[in-house]
Amino acid sequence: MNKQSIAVFDSGLGGLTVLRALRGRLPQEDYFYFADTRFLPYGDRPEAFLKERGVLIAEALAKRGAKALVIACNTATAAAAEAIRAATALPIVALEPGVKPAAALSKTGVIGVLATTRTLQSERFQRLVGNHANHLRVLAQACPGLAEAIETQGPHSPQVAALLDAFVAPLAAAGADVVVLGCTHYPWVAEAIARRMPVGVTLLDTGEPVARQLERLLSATNLIGGGSGQLRVATSGAPNKVIATVDRLWGQHLAVEHWEP
Ligand code: DGL
């Protein structure tokens, strides 16, 4: 049982920012990373579609022999985490924007949240703000097109720069002192976001907390260990279309295979 891998999925390559934290904390585990590139971006898709797709992916990953699942996508979590939990017996770690830690850190009482339209419109996000940040001003900034531009044009492209100019300026103008990176693609442009904010602003991403949560979950279910640090990366799109970006983001060459859930 312990010899199976941990499945990690996202709409594309954003979840690699989470995978990096997972491997940093649990390097001995084996990982299967799935980028659902064929359907990127998730952020503008209807909730019903994401639910159906999420369940299909989770079931296929379970069948493939995953011992646990990390939903490395805020949008998929917001739309489908409950449906996925109901559909599979796999231990699951889902992630959500770090509104709670942001609320605890903010001194100005103004926090910014950068995320996809679908995440910000979800009931789950409304609940999160209601439970942890009701006393604060929460600037929920949807970033349509950003995840896709990071992936297809590159994090340092003029397209990404123009989108960041538009999306980050309102947060800086309103005096936000904490910015939540509520989409797993955005840590790839963290420096560019920080440059557009006043000095001293805190950016929060969820890689580390998710890695700690996975460790707790694997320990509690007796599933920790048994791997050899193997990593396999797959996409529902054409591997040759993502390979260069994977290598650039990851910082070293990774083989990418095609996989269809
Ligand atoms: N990486 C995803 C997230 O964390 C979504 C990007 C997209 O496909 O729109 O929300």
PDB file of C-alpha atoms and ligand atoms in Angstrom:
ATOM      1  CA  MET A   1       0.000   0.000   0.000  1.00  0.00           C
ATOM      2  CA  ASN A   2       2.698   2.473   1.005  1.00  0.00           C
ATOM      3  CA  LYS A   3       4.472   1.957  -2.302  1.00  0.00           C
ATOM      4  CA  GLN A   4       1.909   4.005  -4.200  1.00  0.00           C
ATOM      5  CA  SER A   5       2.454   7.572  -5.223  1.00  0.00           C
ATOM      6  CA  ILE A   6       0.886  10.826  -4.162  1.00  0.00           C
ATOM      7  CA  ALA A   7      -1.208  12.290  -6.936  1.00  0.00           C
ATOM      8  CA  VAL A   8      -1.159  16.046  -7.373  1.00  0.00           C
ATOM      9  CA  PHE A   9      -3.348  17.826  -9.885  1.00  0.00           C
ATOM     10  CA  ASP A  10      -4.008  21.296 -11.245  1.00  0.00           C
ATOM     11  CA  SER A  11      -5.489  22.804 -14.384  1.00  0.00           C
ATOM     12  CA  GLY A  12      -1.928  23.211 -15.591  1.00  0.00           C
ATOM     13  CA  LEU A  13       1.503  23.989 -14.238  1.00  0.00           C
ATOM     14  CA  GLY A  14       0.520  26.172 -11.280  1.00  0.00           C
ATOM     15  CA  GLY A  15       0.397  23.156  -9.002  1.00  0.00           C
ATOM     16  CA  LEU A  16       4.132  22.706  -9.560  1.00  0.00           C
ATOM     17  CA  THR A  17       4.550  25.487  -6.979  1.00  0.00           C
ATOM     18  CA  VAL A  18       2.751  23.223  -4.515  1.00  0.00           C
ATOM     19  CA  LEU A  19       4.620  20.124  -5.665  1.00  0.00           C
ATOM     20  CA  ARG A  20       7.891  21.890  -4.927  1.00  0.00           C
ATOM     21  CA  ALA A  21       6.833  22.428  -1.309  1.00  0.00           C
ATOM     22  CA  LEU A  22       5.580  18.835  -1.013  1.00  0.00           C
ATOM     23  CA  ARG A  23       8.875  17.438  -2.269  1.00  0.00           C
ATOM     24  CA  GLY A  24      10.801  19.788  -0.007  1.00  0.00           C
ATOM     25  CA  ARG A  25       8.999  18.418   3.035  1.00  0.00           C
ATOM     26  CA  LEU A  26       8.457  14.801   1.954  1.00  0.00           C
ATOM     27  CA  PRO A  27      11.296  14.076  -0.510  1.00  0.00           C
ATOM     28  CA  GLN A  28      11.142  10.313  -0.076  1.00  0.00           C
ATOM     29  CA  GLU A  29       7.595  10.041  -1.442  1.00  0.00           C
ATOM     30  CA  ASP A  30       6.788   9.228  -5.069  1.00  0.00           C
ATOM     31  CA  TYR A  31       4.654  11.783  -6.927  1.00  0.00           C
ATOM     32  CA  PHE A  32       2.439  11.727  -9.990  1.00  0.00           C
ATOM     33  CA  TYR A  33       1.724  15.278 -11.149  1.00  0.00           C
ATOM     34  CA  PHE A  34      -1.173  15.769 -13.523  1.00  0.00           C
ATOM     35  CA  ALA A  35      -1.671  19.022 -15.453  1.00  0.00           C
ATOM     36  CA  ASP A  36      -5.119  19.169 -17.019  1.00  0.00           C
ATOM     37  CA  THR A  37      -3.744  21.470 -19.708  1.00  0.00           C
ATOM     38  CA  ARG A  38      -6.405  20.546 -22.228  1.00  0.00           C
ATOM     39  CA  PHE A  39      -8.924  22.397 -20.073  1.00  0.00           C
ATOM     40  CA  LEU A  40      -6.763  25.295 -18.859  1.00  0.00           C
ATOM     41  CA  PRO A  41      -7.874  27.770 -17.650  1.00  0.00           C
ATOM     42  CA  TYR A  42     -10.250  26.387 -15.028  1.00  0.00           C
ATOM     43  CA  GLY A  43     -10.863  29.891 -13.721  1.00  0.00           C
ATOM     44  CA  ASP A  44     -13.509  30.849 -16.264  1.00  0.00           C
ATOM     45  CA  ARG A  45     -15.316  27.511 -16.434  1.00  0.00           C
ATOM     46  CA  PRO A  46     -18.709  26.737 -14.936  1.00  0.00           C
ATOM     47  CA  GLU A  47     -18.776  25.087 -11.534  1.00  0.00           C
ATOM     48  CA  ALA A  48     -20.714  22.076 -12.834  1.00  0.00           C
ATOM     49  CA  PHE A  49     -18.014  21.371 -15.408  1.00  0.00           C
ATOM     50  CA  LEU A  50     -15.253  21.588 -12.797  1.00  0.00           C
ATOM     51  CA  LYS A  51     -17.138  19.261 -10.465  1.00  0.00           C
ATOM     52  CA  GLU A  52     -17.559  16.632 -13.126  1.00  0.00           C
ATOM     53  CA  ARG A  53     -13.980  16.982 -14.343  1.00  0.00           C
ATOM     54  CA  GLY A  54     -12.559  16.931 -10.807  1.00  0.00           C
ATOM     55  CA  VAL A  55     -14.416  13.745  -9.898  1.00  0.00           C
ATOM     56  CA  LEU A  56     -13.362  12.067 -13.148  1.00  0.00           C
ATOM     57  CA  ILE A  57      -9.708  12.957 -12.523  1.00  0.00           C
ATOM     58  CA  ALA A  58      -9.762  11.879  -8.868  1.00  0.00           C
ATOM     59  CA  GLU A  59     -11.366   8.537  -9.706  1.00  0.00           C
ATOM     60  CA  ALA A  60      -8.852   7.889 -12.487  1.00  0.00           C
ATOM     61  CA  LEU A  61      -5.928   8.801 -10.226  1.00  0.00           C
ATOM     62  CA  ALA A  62      -7.249   6.444  -7.533  1.00  0.00           C
ATOM     63  CA  LYS A  63      -7.537   3.675 -10.108  1.00  0.00           C
ATOM     64  CA  ARG A  64      -4.018   4.390 -11.273  1.00  0.00           C
ATOM     65  CA  GLY A  65      -2.797   3.618  -7.766  1.00  0.00           C
ATOM     66  CA  ALA A  66      -2.544   6.904  -5.876  1.00  0.00           C
ATOM     67  CA  LYS A  67      -2.387   6.597  -2.101  1.00  0.00           C
ATOM     68  CA  ALA A  68      -3.401  10.221  -1.516  1.00  0.00           C
ATOM     69  CA  LEU A  69      -4.535  13.184  -3.571  1.00  0.00           C
ATOM     70  CA  VAL A  70      -3.497  16.813  -3.400  1.00  0.00           C
ATOM     71  CA  ILE A  71      -5.826  19.175  -5.243  1.00  0.00           C
ATOM     72  CA  ALA A  72      -3.152  21.748  -6.081  1.00  0.00           C
ATOM     73  CA  CYS A  73      -5.634  24.212  -7.510  1.00  0.00           C
ATOM     74  CA  ASN A  74      -7.727  26.764  -5.646  1.00  0.00           C
ATOM     75  CA  THR A  75     -10.318  26.840  -8.408  1.00  0.00           C
ATOM     76  CA  ALA A  76     -10.813  23.066  -8.482  1.00  0.00           C
ATOM     77  CA  THR A  77     -11.012  23.039  -4.696  1.00  0.00           C
ATOM     78  CA  ALA A  78     -13.595  25.811  -4.619  1.00  0.00           C
ATOM     79  CA  ALA A  79     -15.777  24.110  -7.216  1.00  0.00           C
ATOM     80  CA  ALA A  80     -15.225  20.421  -6.669  1.00  0.00           C
ATOM     81  CA  ALA A  81     -13.506  19.480  -3.398  1.00  0.00           C
ATOM     82  CA  GLU A  82     -16.711  18.342  -1.728  1.00  0.00           C
ATOM     83  CA  ALA A  83     -17.829  16.326  -4.758  1.00  0.00           C
ATOM     84  CA  ILE A  84     -14.388  14.728  -5.014  1.00  0.00           C
ATOM     85  CA  ARG A  85     -14.372  13.809  -1.319  1.00  0.00           C
ATOM     86  CA  ALA A  86     -17.813  12.255  -1.720  1.00  0.00           C
ATOM     87  CA  ALA A  87     -16.765  10.271  -4.792  1.00  0.00           C
ATOM     88  CA  THR A  88     -13.495   8.717  -3.642  1.00  0.00           C
ATOM     89  CA  ALA A  89     -12.089   7.097  -0.543  1.00  0.00           C
ATOM     90  CA  LEU A  90      -8.641   8.620  -1.141  1.00  0.00           C
ATOM     91  CA  PRO A  91      -7.176  10.789   1.622  1.00  0.00           C
ATOM     92  CA  ILE A  92      -7.361  14.302   0.186  1.00  0.00           C
ATOM     93  CA  VAL A  93      -5.597  17.569   0.813  1.00  0.00           C
ATOM     94  CA  ALA A  94      -7.343  20.515  -0.796  1.00  0.00           C
ATOM     95  CA  LEU A  95      -6.148  24.078  -0.700  1.00  0.00           C
ATOM     96  CA  GLU A  96      -7.780  27.432  -0.385  1.00  0.00           C
ATOM     97  CA  PRO A  97      -6.575  31.036  -0.411  1.00  0.00           C
ATOM     98  CA  GLY A  98      -4.698  31.941   2.787  1.00  0.00           C
ATOM     99  CA  VAL A  99      -7.288  34.434   4.017  1.00  0.00           C
ATOM    100  CA  LYS A 100      -7.046  33.254   7.617  1.00  0.00           C
ATOM    101  CA  PRO A 101      -3.270  33.810   8.020  1.00  0.00           C
ATOM    102  CA  ALA A 102      -3.571  37.055   6.045  1.00  0.00           C
ATOM    103  CA  ALA A 103      -6.187  38.357   8.476  1.00  0.00           C
ATOM    104  CA  ALA A 104      -3.904  37.532  11.396  1.00  0.00           C
ATOM    105  CA  LEU A 105      -0.938  39.310   9.782  1.00  0.00           C
ATOM    106  CA  SER A 106      -2.521  42.496   8.490  1.00  0.00           C
ATOM    107  CA  LYS A 107      -1.823  45.720  10.361  1.00  0.00           C
ATOM    108  CA  THR A 108      -3.604  48.061   7.984  1.00  0.00           C
ATOM    109  CA  GLY A 109      -6.803  46.002   8.102  1.00  0.00           C
ATOM    110  CA  VAL A 110      -6.759  45.773   4.317  1.00  0.00           C
ATOM    111  CA  ILE A 111      -5.855  42.529   2.567  1.00  0.00           C
ATOM    112  CA  GLY A 112      -5.775  41.713  -1.108  1.00  0.00           C
ATOM    113  CA  VAL A 113      -6.679  38.360  -2.608  1.00  0.00           C
ATOM    114  CA  LEU A 114      -5.602  37.554  -6.158  1.00  0.00           C
ATOM    115  CA  ALA A 115      -7.461  34.546  -7.549  1.00  0.00           C
ATOM    116  CA  THR A 116      -9.531  33.329 -10.445  1.00  0.00           C
ATOM    117  CA  THR A 117     -13.063  34.539 -11.052  1.00  0.00           C
ATOM    118  CA  ARG A 118     -14.452  31.087 -10.249  1.00  0.00           C
ATOM    119  CA  THR A 119     -12.634  30.906  -6.902  1.00  0.00           C
ATOM    120  CA  LEU A 120     -13.777  34.349  -5.801  1.00  0.00           C
ATOM    121  CA  GLN A 121     -17.379  33.697  -6.815  1.00  0.00           C
ATOM    122  CA  SER A 122     -17.551  30.414  -4.933  1.00  0.00           C
ATOM    123  CA  GLU A 123     -19.574  29.872  -1.802  1.00  0.00           C
ATOM    124  CA  ARG A 124     -16.487  28.385  -0.227  1.00  0.00           C
ATOM    125  CA  PHE A 125     -14.569  31.644  -0.629  1.00  0.00           C
ATOM    126  CA  GLN A 126     -17.473  33.703   0.736  1.00  0.00           C
ATOM    127  CA  ARG A 127     -17.529  31.422   3.759  1.00  0.00           C
ATOM    128  CA  LEU A 128     -13.782  31.730   4.223  1.00  0.00           C
ATOM    129  CA  VAL A 129     -13.983  35.529   4.303  1.00  0.00           C
ATOM    130  CA  GLY A 130     -17.069  35.447   6.524  1.00  0.00           C
ATOM    131  CA  ASN A 131     -15.362  33.175   9.036  1.00  0.00           C
ATOM    132  CA  HIS A 132     -11.937  34.794   9.199  1.00  0.00           C
ATOM    133  CA  ALA A 133     -11.888  38.276   7.750  1.00  0.00           C
ATOM    134  CA  ASN A 134     -15.248  39.869   8.397  1.00  0.00           C
ATOM    135  CA  HIS A 135     -13.623  42.650  10.384  1.00  0.00           C
ATOM    136  CA  LEU A 136     -11.232  43.543   7.531  1.00  0.00           C
ATOM    137  CA  ARG A 137     -11.473  45.138   4.158  1.00  0.00           C
ATOM    138  CA  VAL A 138     -10.929  42.287   1.717  1.00  0.00           C
ATOM    139  CA  LEU A 139     -10.083  43.282  -1.833  1.00  0.00           C
ATOM    140  CA  ALA A 140     -10.965  40.242  -3.878  1.00  0.00           C
ATOM    141  CA  GLN A 141      -9.267  40.838  -7.220  1.00  0.00           C
ATOM    142  CA  ALA A 142     -10.171  38.435  -9.999  1.00  0.00           C
ATOM    143  CA  CYS A 143      -7.335  37.934 -12.491  1.00  0.00           C
ATOM    144  CA  PRO A 144      -8.886  36.595 -15.695  1.00  0.00           C
ATOM    145  CA  GLY A 145      -6.271  35.508 -18.207  1.00  0.00           C
ATOM    146  CA  LEU A 146      -3.333  35.599 -15.801  1.00  0.00           C
ATOM    147  CA  ALA A 147      -2.796  31.874 -15.173  1.00  0.00           C
ATOM    148  CA  GLU A 148      -3.102  31.171 -18.881  1.00  0.00           C
ATOM    149  CA  ALA A 149      -0.686  33.980 -19.802  1.00  0.00           C
ATOM    150  CA  ILE A 150       1.884  32.777 -17.251  1.00  0.00           C
ATOM    151  CA  GLU A 151       1.724  29.341 -18.776  1.00  0.00           C
ATOM    152  CA  THR A 152       1.503  30.112 -22.471  1.00  0.00           C
ATOM    153  CA  GLN A 153       3.476  33.381 -22.703  1.00  0.00           C
ATOM    154  CA  GLY A 154       5.835  32.865 -19.767  1.00  0.00           C
ATOM    155  CA  PRO A 155       6.035  34.573 -16.364  1.00  0.00           C
ATOM    156  CA  HIS A 156       8.274  37.369 -17.672  1.00  0.00           C
ATOM    157  CA  SER A 157       6.259  38.138 -20.799  1.00  0.00           C
ATOM    158  CA  PRO A 158       4.843  41.603 -21.603  1.00  0.00           C
ATOM    159  CA  GLN A 159       1.350  40.081 -21.524  1.00  0.00           C
ATOM    160  CA  VAL A 160       1.819  38.989 -17.909  1.00  0.00           C
ATOM    161  CA  ALA A 161       3.333  42.367 -16.982  1.00  0.00           C
ATOM    162  CA  ALA A 162       0.314  44.223 -18.412  1.00  0.00           C
ATOM    163  CA  LEU A 163      -2.145  41.986 -16.557  1.00  0.00           C
ATOM    164  CA  LEU A 164      -0.235  42.421 -13.291  1.00  0.00           C
ATOM    165  CA  ASP A 165      -0.187  46.206 -13.741  1.00  0.00           C
ATOM    166  CA  ALA A 166      -3.976  46.143 -13.935  1.00  0.00           C
ATOM    167  CA  PHE A 167      -4.660  43.629 -11.174  1.00  0.00           C
ATOM    168  CA  VAL A 168      -2.127  44.701  -8.548  1.00  0.00           C
ATOM    169  CA  ALA A 169      -2.550  48.499  -8.757  1.00  0.00           C
ATOM    170  CA  PRO A 170      -5.925  48.580  -6.931  1.00  0.00           C
ATOM    171  CA  LEU A 171      -4.431  46.607  -4.015  1.00  0.00           C
ATOM    172  CA  ALA A 172      -1.503  48.986  -3.686  1.00  0.00           C
ATOM    173  CA  ALA A 173      -3.782  52.027  -3.952  1.00  0.00           C
ATOM    174  CA  ALA A 174      -6.084  50.737  -1.201  1.00  0.00           C
ATOM    175  CA  GLY A 175      -3.220  50.146   1.251  1.00  0.00           C
ATOM    176  CA  ALA A 176      -3.252  46.351   1.417  1.00  0.00           C
ATOM    177  CA  ASP A 177      -0.301  45.126   3.475  1.00  0.00           C
ATOM    178  CA  VAL A 178      -0.883  41.407   2.847  1.00  0.00           C
ATOM    179  CA  VAL A 179      -1.565  39.894  -0.565  1.00  0.00           C
ATOM    180  CA  VAL A 180      -2.895  36.358  -0.766  1.00  0.00           C
ATOM    181  CA  LEU A 181      -1.777  34.437  -3.842  1.00  0.00           C
ATOM    182  CA  GLY A 182      -5.055  32.591  -4.225  1.00  0.00           C
ATOM    183  CA  CYS A 183      -4.134  30.687  -7.363  1.00  0.00           C
ATOM    184  CA  THR A 184      -1.264  28.238  -7.554  1.00  0.00           C
ATOM    185  CA  HIS A 185       0.016  29.833 -10.751  1.00  0.00           C
ATOM    186  CA  TYR A 186       0.727  33.158  -9.058  1.00  0.00           C
ATOM    187  CA  PRO A 187       3.796  32.199  -6.986  1.00  0.00           C
ATOM    188  CA  TRP A 188       5.572  32.019 -10.374  1.00  0.00           C
ATOM    189  CA  VAL A 189       5.151  35.800 -10.558  1.00  0.00           C
ATOM    190  CA  ALA A 190       5.511  36.611  -6.851  1.00  0.00           C
ATOM    191  CA  GLU A 191       8.482  38.906  -7.380  1.00  0.00           C
ATOM    192  CA  ALA A 192       6.703  40.847 -10.090  1.00  0.00           C
ATOM    193  CA  ILE A 193       3.699  41.259  -7.776  1.00  0.00           C
ATOM    194  CA  ALA A 194       5.911  42.395  -4.886  1.00  0.00           C
ATOM    195  CA  ARG A 195       7.575  44.981  -7.144  1.00  0.00           C
ATOM    196  CA  ARG A 196       4.165  46.532  -7.808  1.00  0.00           C
ATOM    197  CA  MET A 197       3.342  46.833  -4.093  1.00  0.00           C
ATOM    198  CA  PRO A 198       4.878  49.102  -1.427  1.00  0.00           C
ATOM    199  CA  VAL A 199       8.009  47.759   0.283  1.00  0.00           C
ATOM    200  CA  GLY A 200       7.244  45.495   3.233  1.00  0.00           C
ATOM    201  CA  VAL A 201       4.083  43.917   1.869  1.00  0.00           C
ATOM    202  CA  THR A 202       3.664  40.223   2.717  1.00  0.00           C
ATOM    203  CA  LEU A 203       2.735  37.753  -0.022  1.00  0.00           C
ATOM    204  CA  LEU A 204       1.144  34.517   1.123  1.00  0.00           C
ATOM    205  CA  ASP A 205       1.059  31.302  -0.831  1.00  0.00           C
ATOM    206  CA  THR A 206      -0.169  27.939   0.333  1.00  0.00           C
ATOM    207  CA  GLY A 207       2.619  25.534  -0.638  1.00  0.00           C
ATOM    208  CA  GLU A 208       4.108  25.128   2.841  1.00  0.00           C
ATOM    209  CA  PRO A 209       0.866  24.756   4.821  1.00  0.00           C
ATOM    210  CA  VAL A 210      -0.348  22.209   2.267  1.00  0.00           C
ATOM    211  CA  ALA A 211       2.886  20.217   2.638  1.00  0.00           C
ATOM    212  CA  ARG A 212       2.489  20.187   6.435  1.00  0.00           C
ATOM    213  CA  GLN A 213      -1.121  19.109   6.062  1.00  0.00           C
ATOM    214  CA  LEU A 214      -0.128  16.278   3.713  1.00  0.00           C
ATOM    215  CA  GLU A 215       2.503  15.097   6.176  1.00  0.00           C
ATOM    216  CA  ARG A 216      -0.058  15.062   9.007  1.00  0.00           C
ATOM    217  CA  LEU A 217      -2.564  13.212   6.852  1.00  0.00           C
ATOM    218  CA  LEU A 218      -0.090  10.553   5.702  1.00  0.00           C
ATOM    219  CA  SER A 219       1.099  10.009   9.267  1.00  0.00           C
ATOM    220  CA  ALA A 220      -2.434   9.753  10.604  1.00  0.00           C
ATOM    221  CA  THR A 221      -3.432   7.224   7.942  1.00  0.00           C
ATOM    222  CA  ASN A 222      -0.211   5.255   8.216  1.00  0.00           C
ATOM    223  CA  LEU A 223       0.637   5.934   4.610  1.00  0.00           C
ATOM    224  CA  ILE A 224       3.867   7.840   5.039  1.00  0.00           C
ATOM    225  CA  GLY A 225       7.049   6.588   3.337  1.00  0.00           C
ATOM    226  CA  GLY A 226       7.643   3.649   1.078  1.00  0.00           C
ATOM    227  CA  GLY A 227       8.605   5.638  -1.998  1.00  0.00           C
ATOM    228  CA  SER A 228      11.938   6.431  -3.582  1.00  0.00           C
ATOM    229  CA  GLY A 229      11.570  10.110  -4.466  1.00  0.00           C
ATOM    230  CA  GLN A 230      10.282   9.397  -7.960  1.00  0.00           C
ATOM    231  CA  LEU A 231       8.459  12.119  -9.892  1.00  0.00           C
ATOM    232  CA  ARG A 232       6.291  11.615 -12.957  1.00  0.00           C
ATOM    233  CA  VAL A 233       4.636  14.497 -14.758  1.00  0.00           C
ATOM    234  CA  ALA A 234       1.698  14.105 -17.116  1.00  0.00           C
ATOM    235  CA  THR A 235      -0.605  16.352 -19.111  1.00  0.00           C
ATOM    236  CA  SER A 236      -3.955  15.899 -20.818  1.00  0.00           C
ATOM    237  CA  GLY A 237      -2.624  18.169 -23.563  1.00  0.00           C
ATOM    238  CA  ALA A 238       0.309  17.697 -25.894  1.00  0.00           C
ATOM    239  CA  PRO A 239       3.490  17.061 -23.866  1.00  0.00           C
ATOM    240  CA  ASN A 240       5.678  18.888 -26.399  1.00  0.00           C
ATOM    241  CA  LYS A 241       3.626  22.051 -25.895  1.00  0.00           C
ATOM    242  CA  VAL A 242       4.366  22.237 -22.151  1.00  0.00           C
ATOM    243  CA  ILE A 243       7.796  20.680 -21.884  1.00  0.00           C
ATOM    244  CA  ALA A 244       9.781  23.912 -22.309  1.00  0.00           C
ATOM    245  CA  THR A 245       7.642  25.731 -19.734  1.00  0.00           C
ATOM    246  CA  VAL A 246       7.863  22.850 -17.264  1.00  0.00           C
ATOM    247  CA  ASP A 247      11.647  22.896 -17.513  1.00  0.00           C
ATOM    248  CA  ARG A 248      11.828  26.680 -17.194  1.00  0.00           C
ATOM    249  CA  LEU A 249       9.533  26.796 -14.164  1.00  0.00           C
ATOM    250  CA  TRP A 250      10.966  23.734 -12.447  1.00  0.00           C
ATOM    251  CA  GLY A 251      14.554  24.746 -13.153  1.00  0.00           C
ATOM    252  CA  GLN A 252      15.613  21.376 -14.508  1.00  0.00           C
ATOM    253  CA  HIS A 253      14.480  18.950 -17.170  1.00  0.00           C
ATOM    254  CA  LEU A 254      11.487  16.753 -16.396  1.00  0.00           C
ATOM    255  CA  ALA A 255      10.003  14.182 -18.763  1.00  0.00           C
ATOM    256  CA  VAL A 256       6.316  14.837 -19.507  1.00  0.00           C
ATOM    257  CA  GLU A 257       3.954  12.095 -20.640  1.00  0.00           C
ATOM    258  CA  HIS A 258       0.415  12.228 -21.999  1.00  0.00           C
ATOM    259  CA  TRP A 259      -2.283  10.903 -19.694  1.00  0.00           C
ATOM    260  CA  GLU A 260      -6.023  10.996 -20.087  1.00  0.00           C
ATOM    261  CA  PRO A 261      -8.160  10.426 -17.003  1.00  0.00           C
TER     262      PRO A 261
HETATM  263  N1  DGL B   1      -4.002  27.127 -10.703  1.00  0.00           N
HETATM  264  C1  DGL B   1      -5.398  27.300 -10.538  1.00  0.00           C
HETATM  265  C2  DGL B   1      -5.781  27.823  -9.166  1.00  0.00           C
HETATM  266  O1  DGL B   1      -5.054  27.616  -8.221  1.00  0.00           O
HETATM  267  C3  DGL B   1      -6.276  27.884 -11.601  1.00  0.00           C
HETATM  268  C4  DGL B   1      -5.731  28.438 -12.868  1.00  0.00           C
HETATM  269  C5  DGL B   1      -6.750  28.327 -13.965  1.00  0.00           C
HETATM  270  O2  DGL B   1      -6.761  27.279 -14.591  1.00  0.00           O
HETATM  271  O3  DGL B   1      -7.566  29.255 -14.149  1.00  0.00           O
HETATM  272  O4  DGL B   1      -6.797  28.417  -9.001  1.00  0.00           O
END
